[in-house]
XYZ file of C-alpha atoms in Angstrom:
58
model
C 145.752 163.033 131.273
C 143.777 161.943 134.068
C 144.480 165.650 136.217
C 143.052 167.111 133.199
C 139.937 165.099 133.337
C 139.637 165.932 137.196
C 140.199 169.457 136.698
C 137.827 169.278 133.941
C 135.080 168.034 136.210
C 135.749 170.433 138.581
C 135.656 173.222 137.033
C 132.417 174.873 137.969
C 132.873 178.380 135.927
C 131.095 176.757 132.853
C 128.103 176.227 135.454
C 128.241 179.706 136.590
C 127.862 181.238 133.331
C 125.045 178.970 132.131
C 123.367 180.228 135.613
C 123.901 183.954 134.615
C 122.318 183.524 131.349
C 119.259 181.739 132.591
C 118.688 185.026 135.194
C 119.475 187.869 132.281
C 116.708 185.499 130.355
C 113.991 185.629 133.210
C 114.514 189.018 133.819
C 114.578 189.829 130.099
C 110.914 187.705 130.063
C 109.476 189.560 133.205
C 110.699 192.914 131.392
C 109.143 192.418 127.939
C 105.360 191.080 129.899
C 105.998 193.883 132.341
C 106.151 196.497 128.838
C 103.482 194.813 127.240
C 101.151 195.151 129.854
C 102.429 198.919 131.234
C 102.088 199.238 126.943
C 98.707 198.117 126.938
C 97.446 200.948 129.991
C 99.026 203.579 128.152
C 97.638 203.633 125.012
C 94.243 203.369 126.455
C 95.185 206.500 128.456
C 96.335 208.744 125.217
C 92.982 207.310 123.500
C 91.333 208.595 126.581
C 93.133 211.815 126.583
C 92.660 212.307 122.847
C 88.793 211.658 122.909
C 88.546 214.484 125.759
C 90.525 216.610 124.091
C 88.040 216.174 120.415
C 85.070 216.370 122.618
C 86.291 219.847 124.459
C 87.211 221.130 120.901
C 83.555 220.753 119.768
């Protein structure tokens, strides 16, 4: 019983796993404010677009 209880306490891969999952989490965080923000500029570049386009049109 007690090897298991060393091994168990060991064993690091548990760690390792929790670490990957807290990276694919900040880089799924950076990605979505990233989006947001590149969102943001584009839409204000179609309205821009759009509002040339009506005003060439008339």
């Amino acid at each position: 019983m007690t090897k298991f209880a060393k091994s168990l306490i060991n064993d690091e891969s548990g760690a390792t796993a929790i670490e990957y999952g807290l990276i694919a989490a900040l880089i799924a965080v950076a990605a979505i404010a990233g989006m947001g923000a590149l969102g943001t500029q584009l839409s204000g570049i179609f309205n821009r677009v759009a509002t040339t386009l009506q005003n060439a049109g008339t």
